Coordinates of C-alpha atoms in Angstrom, one line a residue:
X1 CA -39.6 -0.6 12.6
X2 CA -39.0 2.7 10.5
X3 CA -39.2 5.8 12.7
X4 CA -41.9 8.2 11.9
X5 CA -41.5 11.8 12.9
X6 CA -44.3 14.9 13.3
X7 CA -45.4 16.9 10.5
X8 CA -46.1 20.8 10.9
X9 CA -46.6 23.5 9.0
X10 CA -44.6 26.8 8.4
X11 CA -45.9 28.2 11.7
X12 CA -45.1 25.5 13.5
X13 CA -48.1 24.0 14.0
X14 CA -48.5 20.2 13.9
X15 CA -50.8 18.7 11.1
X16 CA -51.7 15.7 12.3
X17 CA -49.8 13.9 9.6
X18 CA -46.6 12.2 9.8
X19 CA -44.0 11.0 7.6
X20 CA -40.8 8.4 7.8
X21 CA -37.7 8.8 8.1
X22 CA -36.0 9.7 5.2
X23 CA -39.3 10.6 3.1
X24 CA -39.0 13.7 1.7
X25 CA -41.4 16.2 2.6
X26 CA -43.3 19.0 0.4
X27 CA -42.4 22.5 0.2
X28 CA -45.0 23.8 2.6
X29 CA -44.1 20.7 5.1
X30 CA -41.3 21.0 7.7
X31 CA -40.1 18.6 10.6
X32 CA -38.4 19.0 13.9
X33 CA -34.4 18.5 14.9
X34 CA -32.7 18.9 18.0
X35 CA -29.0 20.0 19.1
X36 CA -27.7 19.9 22.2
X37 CA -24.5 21.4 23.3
X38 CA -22.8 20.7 26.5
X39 CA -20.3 23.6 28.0
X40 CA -18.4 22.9 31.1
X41 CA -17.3 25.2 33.5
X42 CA -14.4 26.4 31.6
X43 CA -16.9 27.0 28.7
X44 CA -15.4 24.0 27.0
X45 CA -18.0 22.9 24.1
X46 CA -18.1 18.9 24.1
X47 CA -17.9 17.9 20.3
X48 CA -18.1 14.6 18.6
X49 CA -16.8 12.6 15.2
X50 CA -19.7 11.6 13.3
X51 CA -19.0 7.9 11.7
X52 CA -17.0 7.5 8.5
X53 CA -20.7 5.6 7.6
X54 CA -23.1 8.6 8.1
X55 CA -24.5 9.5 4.5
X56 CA -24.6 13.7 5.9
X57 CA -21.3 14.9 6.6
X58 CA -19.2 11.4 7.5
X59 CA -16.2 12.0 9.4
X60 CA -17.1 15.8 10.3
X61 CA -16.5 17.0 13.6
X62 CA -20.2 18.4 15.3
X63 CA -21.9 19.8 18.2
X64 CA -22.5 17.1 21.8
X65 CA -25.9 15.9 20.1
X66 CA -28.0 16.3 17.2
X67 CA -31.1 14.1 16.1
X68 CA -34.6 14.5 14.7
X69 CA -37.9 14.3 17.4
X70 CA -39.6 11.6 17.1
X71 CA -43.5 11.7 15.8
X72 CA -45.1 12.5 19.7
X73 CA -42.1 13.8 20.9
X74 CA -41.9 16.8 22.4
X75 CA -38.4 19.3 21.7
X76 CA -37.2 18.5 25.3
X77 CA -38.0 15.0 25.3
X78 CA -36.8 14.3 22.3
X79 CA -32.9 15.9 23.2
X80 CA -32.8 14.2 26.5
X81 CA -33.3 11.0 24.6
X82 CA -30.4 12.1 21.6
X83 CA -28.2 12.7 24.5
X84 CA -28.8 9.4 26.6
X85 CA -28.6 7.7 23.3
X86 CA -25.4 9.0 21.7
X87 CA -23.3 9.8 24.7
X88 CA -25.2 7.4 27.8
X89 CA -25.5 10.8 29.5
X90 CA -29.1 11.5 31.5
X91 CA -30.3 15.2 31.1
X92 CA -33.7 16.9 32.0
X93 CA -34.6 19.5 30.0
X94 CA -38.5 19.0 31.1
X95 CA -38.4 22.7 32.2
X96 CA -36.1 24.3 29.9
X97 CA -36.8 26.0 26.9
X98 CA -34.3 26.1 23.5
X99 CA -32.0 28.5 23.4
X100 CA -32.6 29.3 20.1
X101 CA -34.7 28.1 17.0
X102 CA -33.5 27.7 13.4
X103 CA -35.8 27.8 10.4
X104 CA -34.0 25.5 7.2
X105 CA -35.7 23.9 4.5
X106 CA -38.4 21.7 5.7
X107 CA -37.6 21.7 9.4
X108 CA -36.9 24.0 12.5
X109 CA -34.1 23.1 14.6
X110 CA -34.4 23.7 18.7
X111 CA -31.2 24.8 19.8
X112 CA -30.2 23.8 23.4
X113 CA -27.1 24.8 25.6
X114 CA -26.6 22.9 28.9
X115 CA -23.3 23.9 31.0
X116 CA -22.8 20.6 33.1
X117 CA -19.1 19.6 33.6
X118 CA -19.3 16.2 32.2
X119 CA -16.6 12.9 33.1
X120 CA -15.8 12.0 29.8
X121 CA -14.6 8.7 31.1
X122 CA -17.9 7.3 31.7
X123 CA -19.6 8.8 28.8
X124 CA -21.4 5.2 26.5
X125 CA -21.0 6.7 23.0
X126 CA -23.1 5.2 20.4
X127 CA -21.1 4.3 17.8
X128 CA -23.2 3.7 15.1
X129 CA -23.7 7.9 15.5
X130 CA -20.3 9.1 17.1

């Protein structure tokens, strides 16, 4: 089943519409990302390998988590879900709010920071992403 994502509109509005993954959207179109980083208590920022596979940026180091919402998905639903899925690790972010926003070409990306010491002995990396 392709994944379908949320269309909105340069204000960030939703237009009803969606599109699938990979289909590229129009110039007035824009869809939604997330990124989550993860600081411990020493402020150390836990980064990941992306696959040699990925067809953007293979073998690149990145931020903890990155993904696109999914079309019903809300910006805090959808990086708890990037997180439990590329790094088995369970977050709430129910209540919080990005900590920053970035406009690109077609899309805004939610920025979230999360300081949580993390054992990265038990992290479940997904490694078809990481």
């Amino acid at each position: 089943m392709m994944e379908r994502f949320d269309i909105y509109d340069k204000n960030r509005r939703l237009t009803g519409r969606t599109a699938e993954r990979g289909q590229e959207l129009e110039a007035d179109e824009y869809r939604l990302i997330v990124h989550v980083s993860i600081m411990n208590n020493q402020n150390q920022l836990l980064i990941q390998k992306r696959q040699q596979h990925k067809p953007a940026w293979p073998g690149f180091w990145d931020i903890s988590v990155g993904g696109g919402a999914l079309a019903g998905e809300t910006s805090q639903a959808a990086a708890a879900r990037e997180t439990f899925e590329e790094l088995g690790l369970a977050i709430d972010l129910s209540e919080v709010a990005p900590y920053f926003m970035v406009k690109f070409p077609n899309g805004f990306a939610d920025e979230y920071i999360v300081h949580q010491d993390v054992d990265l002995t038990v992290l479940n990396l997904q490694t078809a992403e990481v």
